Every structure is written in C-alpha cells, then in structure tokens.
XYZ file of C-alpha atoms in Angstrom:
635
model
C 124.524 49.342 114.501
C 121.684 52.355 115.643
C 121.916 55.215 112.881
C 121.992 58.648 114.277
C 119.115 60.692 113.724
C 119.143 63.374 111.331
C 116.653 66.073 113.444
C 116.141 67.640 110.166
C 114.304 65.389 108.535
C 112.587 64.531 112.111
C 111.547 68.444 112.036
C 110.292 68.108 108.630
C 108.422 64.629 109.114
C 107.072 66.587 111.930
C 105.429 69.523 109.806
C 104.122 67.169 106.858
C 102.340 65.287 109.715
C 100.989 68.560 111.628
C 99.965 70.364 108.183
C 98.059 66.841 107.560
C 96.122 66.784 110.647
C 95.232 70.425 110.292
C 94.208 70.535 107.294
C 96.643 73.203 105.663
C 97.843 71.833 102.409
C 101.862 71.629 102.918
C 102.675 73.705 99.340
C 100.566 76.874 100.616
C 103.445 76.961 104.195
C 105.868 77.872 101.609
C 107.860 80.931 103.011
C 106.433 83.665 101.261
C 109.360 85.629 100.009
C 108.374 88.452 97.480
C 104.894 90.112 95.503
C 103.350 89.820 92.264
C 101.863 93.092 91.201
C 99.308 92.611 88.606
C 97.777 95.493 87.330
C 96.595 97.172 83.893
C 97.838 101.038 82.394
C 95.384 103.051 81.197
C 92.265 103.982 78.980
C 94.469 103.664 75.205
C 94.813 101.404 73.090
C 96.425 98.355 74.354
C 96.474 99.640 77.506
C 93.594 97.826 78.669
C 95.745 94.263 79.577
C 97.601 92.551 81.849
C 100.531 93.180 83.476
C 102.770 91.697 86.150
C 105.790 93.239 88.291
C 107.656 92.031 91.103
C 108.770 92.992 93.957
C 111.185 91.764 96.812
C 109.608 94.287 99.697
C 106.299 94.681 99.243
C 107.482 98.335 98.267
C 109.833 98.980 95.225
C 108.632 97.336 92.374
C 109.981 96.371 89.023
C 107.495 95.466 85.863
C 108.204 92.176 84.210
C 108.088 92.157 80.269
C 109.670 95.934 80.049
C 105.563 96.516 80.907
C 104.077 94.897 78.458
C 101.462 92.878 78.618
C 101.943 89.007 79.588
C 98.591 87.998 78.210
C 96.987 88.755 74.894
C 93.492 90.674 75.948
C 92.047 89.905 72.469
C 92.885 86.072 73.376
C 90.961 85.730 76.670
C 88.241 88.485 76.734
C 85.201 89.126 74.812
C 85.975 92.583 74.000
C 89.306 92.784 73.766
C 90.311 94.613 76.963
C 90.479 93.682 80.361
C 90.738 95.672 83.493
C 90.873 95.441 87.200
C 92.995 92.610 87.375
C 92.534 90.387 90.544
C 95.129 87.301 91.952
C 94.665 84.892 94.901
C 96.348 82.013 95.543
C 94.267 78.996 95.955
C 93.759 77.007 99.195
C 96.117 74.124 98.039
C 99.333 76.453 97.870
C 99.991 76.215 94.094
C 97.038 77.370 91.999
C 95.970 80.555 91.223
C 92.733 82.734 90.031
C 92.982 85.608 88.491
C 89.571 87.741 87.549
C 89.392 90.722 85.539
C 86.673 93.008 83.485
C 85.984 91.991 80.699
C 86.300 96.021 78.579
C 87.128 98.319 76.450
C 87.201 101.799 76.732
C 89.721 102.360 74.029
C 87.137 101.088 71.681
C 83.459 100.668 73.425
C 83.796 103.341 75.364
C 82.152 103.438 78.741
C 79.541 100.683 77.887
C 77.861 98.791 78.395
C 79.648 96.064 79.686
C 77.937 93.207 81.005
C 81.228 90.277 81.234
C 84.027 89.728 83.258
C 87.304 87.238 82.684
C 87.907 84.052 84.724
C 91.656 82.831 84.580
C 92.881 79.910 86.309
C 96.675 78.577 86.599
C 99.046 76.460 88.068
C 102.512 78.053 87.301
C 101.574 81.873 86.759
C 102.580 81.717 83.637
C 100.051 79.752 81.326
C 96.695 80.551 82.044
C 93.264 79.096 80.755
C 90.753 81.976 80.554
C 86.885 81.890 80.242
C 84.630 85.143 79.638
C 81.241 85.081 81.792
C 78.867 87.106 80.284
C 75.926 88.116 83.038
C 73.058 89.574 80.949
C 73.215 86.323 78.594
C 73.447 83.827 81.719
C 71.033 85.292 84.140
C 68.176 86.317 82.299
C 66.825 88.064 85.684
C 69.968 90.431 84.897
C 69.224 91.199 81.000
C 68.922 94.934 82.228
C 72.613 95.117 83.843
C 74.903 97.508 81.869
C 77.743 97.372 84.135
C 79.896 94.173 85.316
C 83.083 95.802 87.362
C 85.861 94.972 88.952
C 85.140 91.585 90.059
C 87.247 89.724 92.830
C 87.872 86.264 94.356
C 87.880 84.845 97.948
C 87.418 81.324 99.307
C 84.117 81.086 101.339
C 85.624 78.280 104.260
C 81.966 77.627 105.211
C 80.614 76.953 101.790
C 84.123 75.409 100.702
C 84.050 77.125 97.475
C 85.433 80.423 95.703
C 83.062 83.235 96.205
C 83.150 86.108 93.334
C 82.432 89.227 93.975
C 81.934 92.222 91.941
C 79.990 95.805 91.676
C 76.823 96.033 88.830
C 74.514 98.359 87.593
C 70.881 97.833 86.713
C 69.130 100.153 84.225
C 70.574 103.646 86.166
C 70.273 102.335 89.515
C 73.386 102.770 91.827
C 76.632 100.372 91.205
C 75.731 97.422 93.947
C 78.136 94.567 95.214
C 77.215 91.401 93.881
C 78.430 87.910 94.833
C 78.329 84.140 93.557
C 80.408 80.701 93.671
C 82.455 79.373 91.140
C 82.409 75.879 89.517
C 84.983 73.255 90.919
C 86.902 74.164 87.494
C 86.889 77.989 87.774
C 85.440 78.130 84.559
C 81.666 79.346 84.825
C 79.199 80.196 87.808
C 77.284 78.162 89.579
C 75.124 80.347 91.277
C 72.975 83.484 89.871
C 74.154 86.847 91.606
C 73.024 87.981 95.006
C 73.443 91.337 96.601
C 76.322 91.129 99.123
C 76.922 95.007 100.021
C 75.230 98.231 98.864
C 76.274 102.032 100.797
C 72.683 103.425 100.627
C 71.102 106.341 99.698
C 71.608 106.045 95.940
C 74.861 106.168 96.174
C 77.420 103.733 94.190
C 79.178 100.939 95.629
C 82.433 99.783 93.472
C 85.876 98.289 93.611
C 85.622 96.302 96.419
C 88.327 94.487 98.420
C 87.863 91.857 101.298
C 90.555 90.663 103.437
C 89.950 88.453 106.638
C 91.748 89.792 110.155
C 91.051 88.644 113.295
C 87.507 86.763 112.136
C 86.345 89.878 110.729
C 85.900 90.314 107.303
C 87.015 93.735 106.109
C 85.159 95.282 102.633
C 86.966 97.934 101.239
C 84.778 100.206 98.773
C 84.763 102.997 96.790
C 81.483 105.381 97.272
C 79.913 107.359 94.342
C 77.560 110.394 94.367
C 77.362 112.406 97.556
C 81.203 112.198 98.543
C 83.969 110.028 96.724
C 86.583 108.061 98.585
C 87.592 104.661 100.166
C 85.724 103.840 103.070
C 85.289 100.019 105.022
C 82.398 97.688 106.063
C 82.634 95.137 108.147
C 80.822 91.477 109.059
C 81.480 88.422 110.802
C 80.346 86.431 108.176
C 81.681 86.864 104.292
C 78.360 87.043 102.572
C 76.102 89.269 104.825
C 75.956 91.908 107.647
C 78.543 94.354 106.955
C 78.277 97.448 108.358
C 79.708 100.357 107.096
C 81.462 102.754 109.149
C 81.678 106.422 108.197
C 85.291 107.805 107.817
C 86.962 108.085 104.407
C 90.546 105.996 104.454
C 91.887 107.893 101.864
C 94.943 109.734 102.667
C 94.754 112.209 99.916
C 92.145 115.163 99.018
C 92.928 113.549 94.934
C 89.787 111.385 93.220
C 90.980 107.705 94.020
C 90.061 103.896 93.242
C 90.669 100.647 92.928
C 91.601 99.682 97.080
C 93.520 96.706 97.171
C 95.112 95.446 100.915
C 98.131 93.315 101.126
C 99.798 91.746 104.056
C 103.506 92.325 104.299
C 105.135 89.016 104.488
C 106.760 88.226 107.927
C 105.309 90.915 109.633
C 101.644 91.930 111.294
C 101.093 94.904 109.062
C 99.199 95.411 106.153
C 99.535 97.725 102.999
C 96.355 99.395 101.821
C 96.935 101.013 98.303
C 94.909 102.942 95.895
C 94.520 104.259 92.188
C 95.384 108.318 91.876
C 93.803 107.820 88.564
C 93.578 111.413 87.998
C 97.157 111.569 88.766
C 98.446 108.624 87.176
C 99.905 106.886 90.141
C 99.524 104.494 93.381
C 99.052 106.008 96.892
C 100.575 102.897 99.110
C 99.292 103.218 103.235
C 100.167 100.987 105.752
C 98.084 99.604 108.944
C 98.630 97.333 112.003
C 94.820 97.695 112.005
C 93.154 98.339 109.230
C 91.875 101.236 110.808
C 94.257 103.654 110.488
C 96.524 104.357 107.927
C 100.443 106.123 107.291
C 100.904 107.253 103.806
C 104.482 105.157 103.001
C 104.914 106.818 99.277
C 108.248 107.862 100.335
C 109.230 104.461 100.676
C 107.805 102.929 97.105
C 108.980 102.859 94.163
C 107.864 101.876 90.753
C 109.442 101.812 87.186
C 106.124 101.831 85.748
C 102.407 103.452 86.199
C 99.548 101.235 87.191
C 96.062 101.463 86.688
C 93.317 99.680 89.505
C 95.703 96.198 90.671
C 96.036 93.825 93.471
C 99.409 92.037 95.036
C 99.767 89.088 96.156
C 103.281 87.235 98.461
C 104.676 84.748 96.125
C 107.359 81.935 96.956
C 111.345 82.456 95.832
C 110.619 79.652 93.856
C 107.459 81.501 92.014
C 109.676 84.823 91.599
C 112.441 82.932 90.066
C 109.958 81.543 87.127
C 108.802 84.622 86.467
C 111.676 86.347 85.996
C 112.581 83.624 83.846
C 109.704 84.125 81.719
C 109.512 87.843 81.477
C 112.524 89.413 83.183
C 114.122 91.969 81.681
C 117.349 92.118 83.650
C 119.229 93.538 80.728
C 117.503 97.192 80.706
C 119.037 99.452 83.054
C 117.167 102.710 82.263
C 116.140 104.292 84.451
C 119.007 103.301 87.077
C 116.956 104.444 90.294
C 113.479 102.252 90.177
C 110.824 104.764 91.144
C 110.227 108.770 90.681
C 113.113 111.420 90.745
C 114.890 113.796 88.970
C 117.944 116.522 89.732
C 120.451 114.149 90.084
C 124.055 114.457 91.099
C 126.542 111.480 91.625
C 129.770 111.142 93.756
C 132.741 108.974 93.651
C 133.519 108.089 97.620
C 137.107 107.893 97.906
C 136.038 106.631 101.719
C 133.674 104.319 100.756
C 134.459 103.369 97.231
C 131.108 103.301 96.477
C 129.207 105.653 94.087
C 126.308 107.738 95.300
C 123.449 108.969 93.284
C 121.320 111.705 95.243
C 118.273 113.083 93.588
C 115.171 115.105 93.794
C 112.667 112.858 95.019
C 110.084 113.473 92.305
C 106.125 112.165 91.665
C 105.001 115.298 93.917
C 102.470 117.788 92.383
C 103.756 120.746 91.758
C 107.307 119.830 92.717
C 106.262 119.891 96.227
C 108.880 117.112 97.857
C 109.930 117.296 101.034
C 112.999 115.270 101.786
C 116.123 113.960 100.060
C 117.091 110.418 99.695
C 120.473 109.029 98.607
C 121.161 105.360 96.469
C 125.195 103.743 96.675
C 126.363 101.412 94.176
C 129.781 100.010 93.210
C 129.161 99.507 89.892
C 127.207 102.518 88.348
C 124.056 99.723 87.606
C 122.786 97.812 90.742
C 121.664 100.851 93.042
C 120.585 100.107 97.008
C 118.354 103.226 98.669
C 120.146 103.998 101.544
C 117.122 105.754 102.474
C 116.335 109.485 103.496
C 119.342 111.496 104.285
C 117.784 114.991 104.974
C 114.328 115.652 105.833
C 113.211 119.702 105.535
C 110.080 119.301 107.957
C 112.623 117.608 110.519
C 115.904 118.960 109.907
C 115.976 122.495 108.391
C 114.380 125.648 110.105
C 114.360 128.185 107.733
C 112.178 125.690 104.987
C 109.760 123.327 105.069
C 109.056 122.912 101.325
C 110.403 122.648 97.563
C 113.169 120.067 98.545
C 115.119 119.834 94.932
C 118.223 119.621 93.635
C 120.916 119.123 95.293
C 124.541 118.768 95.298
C 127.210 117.037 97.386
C 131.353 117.721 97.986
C 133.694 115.458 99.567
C 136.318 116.868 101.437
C 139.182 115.501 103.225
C 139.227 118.098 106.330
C 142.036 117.894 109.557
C 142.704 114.166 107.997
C 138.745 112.659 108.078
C 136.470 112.870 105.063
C 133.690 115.736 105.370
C 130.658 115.476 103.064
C 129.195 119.202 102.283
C 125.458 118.843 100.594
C 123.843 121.753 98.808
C 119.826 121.871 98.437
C 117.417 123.876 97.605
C 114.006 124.467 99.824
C 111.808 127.181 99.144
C 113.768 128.715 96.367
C 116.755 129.271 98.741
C 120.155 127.277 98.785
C 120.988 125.654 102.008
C 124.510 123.542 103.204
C 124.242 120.616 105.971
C 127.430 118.793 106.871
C 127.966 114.836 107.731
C 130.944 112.484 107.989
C 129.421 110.034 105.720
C 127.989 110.101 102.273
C 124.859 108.632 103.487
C 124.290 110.297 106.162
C 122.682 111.757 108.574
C 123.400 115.620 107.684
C 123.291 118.874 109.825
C 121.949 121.706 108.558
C 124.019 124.579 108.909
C 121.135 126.618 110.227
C 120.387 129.221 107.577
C 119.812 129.778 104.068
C 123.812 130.013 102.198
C 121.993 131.686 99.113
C 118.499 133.616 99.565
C 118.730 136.391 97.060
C 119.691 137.350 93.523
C 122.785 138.362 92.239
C 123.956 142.204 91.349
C 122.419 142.996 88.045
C 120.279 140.460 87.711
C 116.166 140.758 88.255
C 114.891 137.671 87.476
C 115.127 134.100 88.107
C 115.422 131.710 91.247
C 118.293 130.811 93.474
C 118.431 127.231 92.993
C 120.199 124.044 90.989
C 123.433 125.037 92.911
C 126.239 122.850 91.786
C 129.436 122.198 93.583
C 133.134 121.958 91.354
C 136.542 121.188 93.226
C 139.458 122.130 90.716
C 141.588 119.508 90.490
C 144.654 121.899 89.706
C 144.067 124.490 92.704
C 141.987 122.396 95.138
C 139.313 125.388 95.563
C 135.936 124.586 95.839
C 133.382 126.825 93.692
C 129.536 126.725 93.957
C 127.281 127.659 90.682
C 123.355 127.944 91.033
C 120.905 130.132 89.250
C 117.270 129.546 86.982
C 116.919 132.432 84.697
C 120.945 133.230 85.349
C 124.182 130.975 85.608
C 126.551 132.229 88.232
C 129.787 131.219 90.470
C 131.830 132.013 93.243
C 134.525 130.534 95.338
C 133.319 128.643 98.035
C 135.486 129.696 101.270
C 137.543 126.818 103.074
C 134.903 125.800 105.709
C 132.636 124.678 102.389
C 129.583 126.534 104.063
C 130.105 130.199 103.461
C 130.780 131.689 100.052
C 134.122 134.558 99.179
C 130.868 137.400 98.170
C 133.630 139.432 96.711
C 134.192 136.170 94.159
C 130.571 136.141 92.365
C 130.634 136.071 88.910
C 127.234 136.166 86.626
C 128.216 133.422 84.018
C 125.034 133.102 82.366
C 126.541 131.364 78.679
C 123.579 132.664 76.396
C 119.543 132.471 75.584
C 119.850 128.514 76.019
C 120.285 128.636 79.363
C 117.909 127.888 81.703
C 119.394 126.027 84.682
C 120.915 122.816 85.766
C 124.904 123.694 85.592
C 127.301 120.957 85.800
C 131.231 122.010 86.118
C 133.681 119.272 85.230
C 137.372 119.143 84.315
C 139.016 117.433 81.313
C 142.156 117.353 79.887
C 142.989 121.236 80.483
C 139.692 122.234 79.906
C 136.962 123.320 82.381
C 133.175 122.024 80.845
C 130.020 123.896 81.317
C 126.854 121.943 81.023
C 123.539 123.345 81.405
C 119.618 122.660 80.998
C 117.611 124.458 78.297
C 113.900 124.671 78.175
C 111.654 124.093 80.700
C 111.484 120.591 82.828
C 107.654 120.218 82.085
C 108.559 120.014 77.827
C 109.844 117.197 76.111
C 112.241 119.535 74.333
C 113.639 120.091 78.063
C 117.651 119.190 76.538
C 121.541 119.671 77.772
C 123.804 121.713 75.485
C 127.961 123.044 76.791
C 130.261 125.229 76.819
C 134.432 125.325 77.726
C 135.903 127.768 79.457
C 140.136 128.282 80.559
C 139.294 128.950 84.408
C 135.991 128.171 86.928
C 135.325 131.644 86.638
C 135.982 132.311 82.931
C 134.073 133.695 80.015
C 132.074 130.224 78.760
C 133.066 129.851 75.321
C 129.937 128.010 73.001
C 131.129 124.983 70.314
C 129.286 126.089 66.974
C 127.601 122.436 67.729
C 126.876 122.213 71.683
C 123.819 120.131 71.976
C 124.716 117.570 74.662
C 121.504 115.431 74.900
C 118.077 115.729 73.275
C 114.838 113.699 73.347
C 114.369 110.420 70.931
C 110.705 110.032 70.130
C 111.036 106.576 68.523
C 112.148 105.562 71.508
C 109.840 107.321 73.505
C 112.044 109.052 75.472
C 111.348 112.495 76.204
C 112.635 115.755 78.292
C 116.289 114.498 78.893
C 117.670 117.112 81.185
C 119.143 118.654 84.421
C 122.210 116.677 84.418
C 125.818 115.540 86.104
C 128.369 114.020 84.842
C 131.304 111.298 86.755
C 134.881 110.108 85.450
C 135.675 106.312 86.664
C 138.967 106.989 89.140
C 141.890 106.784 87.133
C 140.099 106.565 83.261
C 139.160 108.965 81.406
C 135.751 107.258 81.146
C 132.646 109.118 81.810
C 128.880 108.908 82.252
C 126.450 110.941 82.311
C 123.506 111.014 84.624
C 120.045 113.031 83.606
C 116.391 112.887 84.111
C 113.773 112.615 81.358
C 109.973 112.055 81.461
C 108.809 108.774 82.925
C 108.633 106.313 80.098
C 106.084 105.394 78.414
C 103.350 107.033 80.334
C 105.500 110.712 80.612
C 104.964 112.176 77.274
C 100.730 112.072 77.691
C 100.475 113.513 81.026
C 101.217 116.717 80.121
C 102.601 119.068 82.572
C 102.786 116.531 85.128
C 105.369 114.620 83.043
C 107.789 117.464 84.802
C 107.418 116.501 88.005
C 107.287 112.511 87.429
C 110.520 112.234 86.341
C 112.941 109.365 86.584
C 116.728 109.217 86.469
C 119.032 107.609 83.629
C 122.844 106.767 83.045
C 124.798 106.846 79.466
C 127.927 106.477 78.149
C 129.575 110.064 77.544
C 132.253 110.456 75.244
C 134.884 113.123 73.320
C 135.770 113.600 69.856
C 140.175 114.147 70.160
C 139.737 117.660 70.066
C 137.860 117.636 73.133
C 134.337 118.137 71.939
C 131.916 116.719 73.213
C 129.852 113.832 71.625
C 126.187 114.461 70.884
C 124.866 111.461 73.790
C 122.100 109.334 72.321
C 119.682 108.838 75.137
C 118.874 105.040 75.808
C 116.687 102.392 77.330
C 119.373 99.950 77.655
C 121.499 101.855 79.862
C 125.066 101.112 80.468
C 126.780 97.507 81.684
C 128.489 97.473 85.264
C 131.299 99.324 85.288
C 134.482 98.141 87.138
C-alpha cells in the first residue's frame, strides 16, 4: 500500500536541505517576530546597567524586570557600571553577543576609562561576561583614556566577529577602532586598528554599522565643530568609508548613541537616537538610509533609555523572556508611552471603553495631535491611533493640542460623538459617528475668550457632563477660573446666557471633572501646577451642574506617594462600570522613576494611571492611594 505524502514535511525537508547547501544555519530562518531593547538609564547610581524591554512592533515598548536591571554591573564589569549596551545575534541563529563599556560615572566620573564588557549567551538570559582592559593588553595603547561604546559585527570575509569601538589617546580626538574576537568571545585576538576617523580634530563616537545592499553603512556621532549623527560609507567593513556631509538628525536637541534596526517583515529600517539632554529616544524611519521621517508619534515607551540597540527576536525568544522578567502583573501606567489629560468614555455603541489623552513627551507642551486607546476591560489598552490632527484638520490652530474631552450622544436614533480640545489656548468641538474616529472640526474656536469678571487665566481643560436626571449637556473649562454653561442641543454651540463662574476656592487650578452619584453632583479639580510633584486632585458637591460647590472639611482626592516614587498625580476623570456603582479613576502623574529628577520637564512627560475610587456611606469621597499595581480587568 503507497502512503500519501504529507507536502508539509516535503516543504520542510525541502528548506533543511536548501539552508544546508547555502550555508544559512536553519535556527537563524526563524520568523523573526518581536525586539529586544537593551539599553542602560542614566548617570546615578545604579543606573549605569543593563536593561532589557520588549516589544511586539518594533515601536511600543514595554521594560522587562519593572526596569531594573537583568544583570548585576558589579558582577561582570571592572568598575561597576556598564554603558552602551550592544546585542547581535550570532551567525548560527541561537547565540548572542552583547558588548558594553565598561564605567562609571556615578562613581569615577568621566575617566579615565580604558575597558569594555564582552558577554556571550545562548538563551538571553544567562550570560558569561569578560572585562577587556586595552591600556593593560596593548601596551602600544598605555596612553588611551577613553574605551567607548564598543559594538559587534561578523566580518564574512575574515569569518570572525569584528569589534568596534571609539578611543581617545592622550587629548587627541575620539577615533573608531576595530579588532576580532577569539572563537570563545572572551578576549581579543588582534591589537586595535583605526577603522574610521571624521577629520579635522574632530571626534568620532558611537558608531553603528548595518549592511544594505553590499554597502556598509557607519553611523557616527561628530564632536567639536558641529554635533550630530551623520553616515560613512564603504564597500568593504574595515576600510574606505567615506563620509558624506549632511547631519541625519531630525532634531535641533544634542543627540547620541545611533542605533539602526530593520523592521521585521518589511524593507524599512528604524534609525533611533539618545535626546540625552532631554531624557528620551528620537525613533526615524528609512527605506534608504538616506532619508529619514521622525515616527515619535507612533512609539511608545514605559520607561527612559539611555544610548541602546534592538535587535528582532523569535516568539519563542520573547516568550522566555517574559518568563524570566515579565512583569505582567503591573498595570500602572495603563497607556505604555507619554501622555497626560486624560478623559475616558463608556461606548454604549461599541461597548468598549475609550481613553483619549494629551499626547505628552513634547517640550513645552507643544503636541500636535490627539490619539485615542479602546479597551473592554479598563487594563489591556489597543491605540487606535490618531483621531484628530491640528496641522491637518483644524484651521483656526496649529499648536498646543491638550486636553480634551468627549460626549456621546444618541442624535435622530444614531450615536454622535462630540470631542472638546484645546489648541492654542482656545476650546474647539469636531463631530464623528464613531468613538475612534475620524472627527470634523466644526470650523472655529467654541471658546476663545474669558469669562465676565474674570482677568486672568486660560480657556482650556474643558470638560463635558450629561445629567443623568435632565439629559442636558453642560461644558466646564477654565485655568486660573472654574466655569459652566449649558451646552445647547446641537453639542457645538454653548446657551451664553447660561455661564456661570464656579471657581470652588484658592485650590483650584484646573482640570474639572463633573460626575453624578447617588443625588449628588461631584466637582473634581487639579491644584498646583502640572510641572510640581505636589500637582494633586481635591472635590467638592454641589445640588445642581450649576450650583454653588460646597468643600468637605477633608477634600483631598489624590496626592503624591514618595516611597513609591510616584509623583504629581493630577488632571483627572473619573468612570462608573454600567450598572455598578463601581468607579475608577483615571489621572496623570510624573513618569516613574525618571519624572521626579527632570525637573520641569517631568510636566510635560507625563504618563496616565487607573485606581480604584471609592465612597465612605455618606457619600464622601475616599482619599485614593495612588499605585503601581494598578487595577485587575474589570468585567
């Protein structure tokens, strides 16, 4: 009897066989399904280490070990510290190099330092490590105070791994230096040879090579007359490059640390960089390497990395690292990345709640567009992407694009969804049948100017209420000043004759939030300023939308918790689950840990949190311990 054949296993027999004869080892054609960020925080004290995050895009990214370090720097370097971490997957598919710089800042200061770190493993999560001191190796180098940022490539000609790092002789400029690495990535086998230097005195550091089309691409950060990222390229990997002129930089901020990545499945690449006077990444992305989009819009980070590289790692590679240092458990902040302002809905269309937010990490506040995330369960959040865009979609503003609010409305028998925002210190309305959008701008600012009486203050933070008794809509706003009015049945003109000043007392400073509970209307508001870690919620209760706010002797809402390192808790909203009278509240505070040292930044690098809220059985509300833990999935 003749078996069928199973064309599967012909298929596969097929690929073993053409792998063989081409000389690709078969574990290194594993689909490539997701990035390993590795990367190290800062100048402090224990900064200087290793860390790893993941990520499933190539652009929002989640640290593993709540951003700690996975490896003990006192264990594997000679100082202490490492830096400039660097990752590359080995020819045969499953082993990996990682090389770092061997300092300290936090305790040697700025050198010298003559050693870098050699790692080598084959699971990514237990690594042997060997220091390589240069000055005590090469005796032709005793001079060298500066060992940087060193890298790893495979040479194909030489059939070996090729280091490559910048040094410093005496005061001389920082040169690119380059040698091979024993069989068992634990020493040199070669003294160092020049590979790249700019000229004209001038520095040559954190370099980057990447292989496209036969060409070998150097990316480099100059020194001395002009700072930036700028490219060389050879034909061969060892010699020849020739630098080309243009910065590739897309920002006028002091950067570092290039690293280029090739998004998995597709022909474009992702050239990043180290806003180290900022305290953030610049992503930009390439089909050439030539020129570059910057993408920050679409990246997103729960932590703050210092100088990394990524590399595409296997579904099989992401699962063991999660199950080393996952942290799946820890659900503040609930949006993964930089924002702030936030105001959630309950889709009665959708079912679905919807969080939509400043989007923050701007200097000075200076966002553009508005994004919106859905989730069913208050926890696991999907960015449904940019729902209103101020350059693109509103004529009156082009800048300032915060805070925003959002009513659903069931209009001639079809769900209408009325967003409030502020650009340019004005309050604008745009309309859309769905809760993600797109949305229409109605054409014109609905609030450009302050109210009767008052002469201070800015027209923003509005904040739409729906009574649940009457069924009117009512729109607060106001820094400085609280008011309200009635909003008028088409949801994008406001009864003028209806404005009430509401301002509670001195706490306020802006952020209302209008709820109802139980027979009572709740006042929430934001004292402070965003930029302090003092930034806090406190409440009020009123009888009616429009009534006097009446103050609770004890009326602070939410405050900061420095053991926890949490810090300016503010500008909040606040949902009920359909049908229970459970409730959450939503706020911003300070990105955590790195928030509360970079001082008035931390204001506008802000991330978004969820906690429990709850009521004493008088109605009161309970003082809201903020958290890192965050809530569990609600049904």
């Amino acid at each position: 009897m003749k078996r069928p054949v199973n064309p599967a296993l012909v298929i596969k027999a097929f690929l073993i066989v053409f792998l063989l004869l081409h000389n690709v080892p078969a574990a290194n054609a594993q689909k490539k399904t997701a990035y390993l960020f590795t990367y190290f925080t800062g100048n402090g004290k224990g900064e200087e280490a290793i860390h790893f995050a993941l990520s499933r895009d190539g652009y929002n990214y989640k640290a593993l070990n709540q951003d700690a370090a996975v490896l003990n720097p006192a264990a594997i370097s000679a100082t202490g510290g490492v830096r400039d971490p660097h990752i590359l997957r080995a020819e045969d598919g499953h082993t990996f190099y990682m090389v770092a710089t061997d300092m300290q800042v936090a305790k040697y200061a700025w050198g010298p330092n003559t050693a870098l770190v050699m790692l080598k493993s084959d699971d990514l999560i237990n690594w042997k490590s060997v220091s390589v001191n240069i000055t005590k190796q090469y005796k032709e180098f005793a001079n060298v105070n500066r060992v940087w940022a060193p890298q790893t490539i495979y040479d194909k000609e030489q059939r070996k791994y090729m280091l490559y790092w910048s040094m410093r002789v005496g005061n001389g400029p920082d040169i690119l230096y380059y040698a091979y690495a024993n069989k068992d990535f634990t020493g040199l086998v070669s003294a160092p040879k020049v590979l790249f230097a700019a000229g004209d005195n001038k520095s040559t550091i954190d370099a980057d090579i990447i292989n496209r089309e036969g060409k070998y691409n150097l990316f480099f950060k100059t020194e001395g007359s002009g700072n930036g990222i700028k490219k060389a390229v050879s034909d061969r990997l060892t010699s020849g490059y020739v630098a080309q002129d243009k910065y590739l930089q897309q920002t006028t901020d002091p950067v570092e640390g290039a690293g280029v990545f090739k998004l998995n499945n597709s022909n474009d690449y992702i050239l990043m960089y180290d806003v180290y006077t900022k305290g953030k990444y610049q992503f930009t992305k390439s089909s050439d390497l030539e020129n570059f989009k910057v993408i920050d819009q679409m990246v997103t980070m729960n932590f703050h990395p210092r100088h990394g590289t990524v590399m595409p790692i296997t579904e099989s590679e992401y699962q063991r690292l999660m199950a080393r240092w996952g942290d799946n458990d820890l659900h503040n902040p609930a949006l993964k990345g930089l924002y702030a302002d936030p105001e959630i809905l309950y889709s009665h269309k959708t079912n679905k709640y919807y969080i939509y937010p400043t989007s923050d990490g701007f200097d000075g506040w200076s966002g553009t567009y508005f994004k919106t995330f859905s989730s069913t369960d208050l926890v696991n959040w999907k960015d449904e992407g940019i729902i209103l865009d101020l350059k693109k979609d509103v004529s009156w503003a082009n800048r300032n694009a915060w805070a925003p609010t959002i009513a659903e409305k069931m209009i001639n028998g079809k769900y209408k969804y009325f967003y409030y925002f502020c650009a340019a210190q004005k309050i604008g309305v745009a309309v859309s049948d769905s809760p993600t959008g797109p949305f229409k701008d109605s054409g014109k600012p609905l609030i450009d100017k302050l109210p009767a009486g008052i002469k201070g203050g800015q027209q923003i933070d509005p904040d739409v209420f729906t009574d649940p008794k009457t069924g009117i809509s009512y729109l607060y706003w106001g820094n400085g000043y609280m008011t309200g009015a009635v909003l008028n049945k088409d949801m994008i003109s406001i009864d003028t004759t209806t404005i009430k000043v509401l301002t509670p007392d001195t706490s306020f400073r802006e952020g209302t939030e209008v709820f109802y509970r139980k027979g009572k209307y709740y006042f929430m508001w934001s004292e402070d300023d965003t930029r302090s870690e003092n930034y806090r919620v406190r409440y009020g209760t009123s009888t009616s939308p429009l009534g006097k706010i009446e103050i609770p002797a004890n009326n602070l809402v939410l405050a900061k918790d420095a053991d926890n390192a949490i810090y300016g808790t503010g500008h909040n909203c606040v949902i009920q689950i359909p049908g229970k009278d459970e409730w959450y509240i939503i706020y911003h505070r300070f990105n955590r840990p790195k928030g509360i040292t970079m001082g008035d930044a931390a204001g506008y690098n802000r991330e978004v949190c969820i906690d429990k809220l709850e009521f004493n059985s008088d109605g009161s509300v309970k003082r809201v311990v903020p958290t890192v833990k965050g809530i569990a999935p609600v049904k």
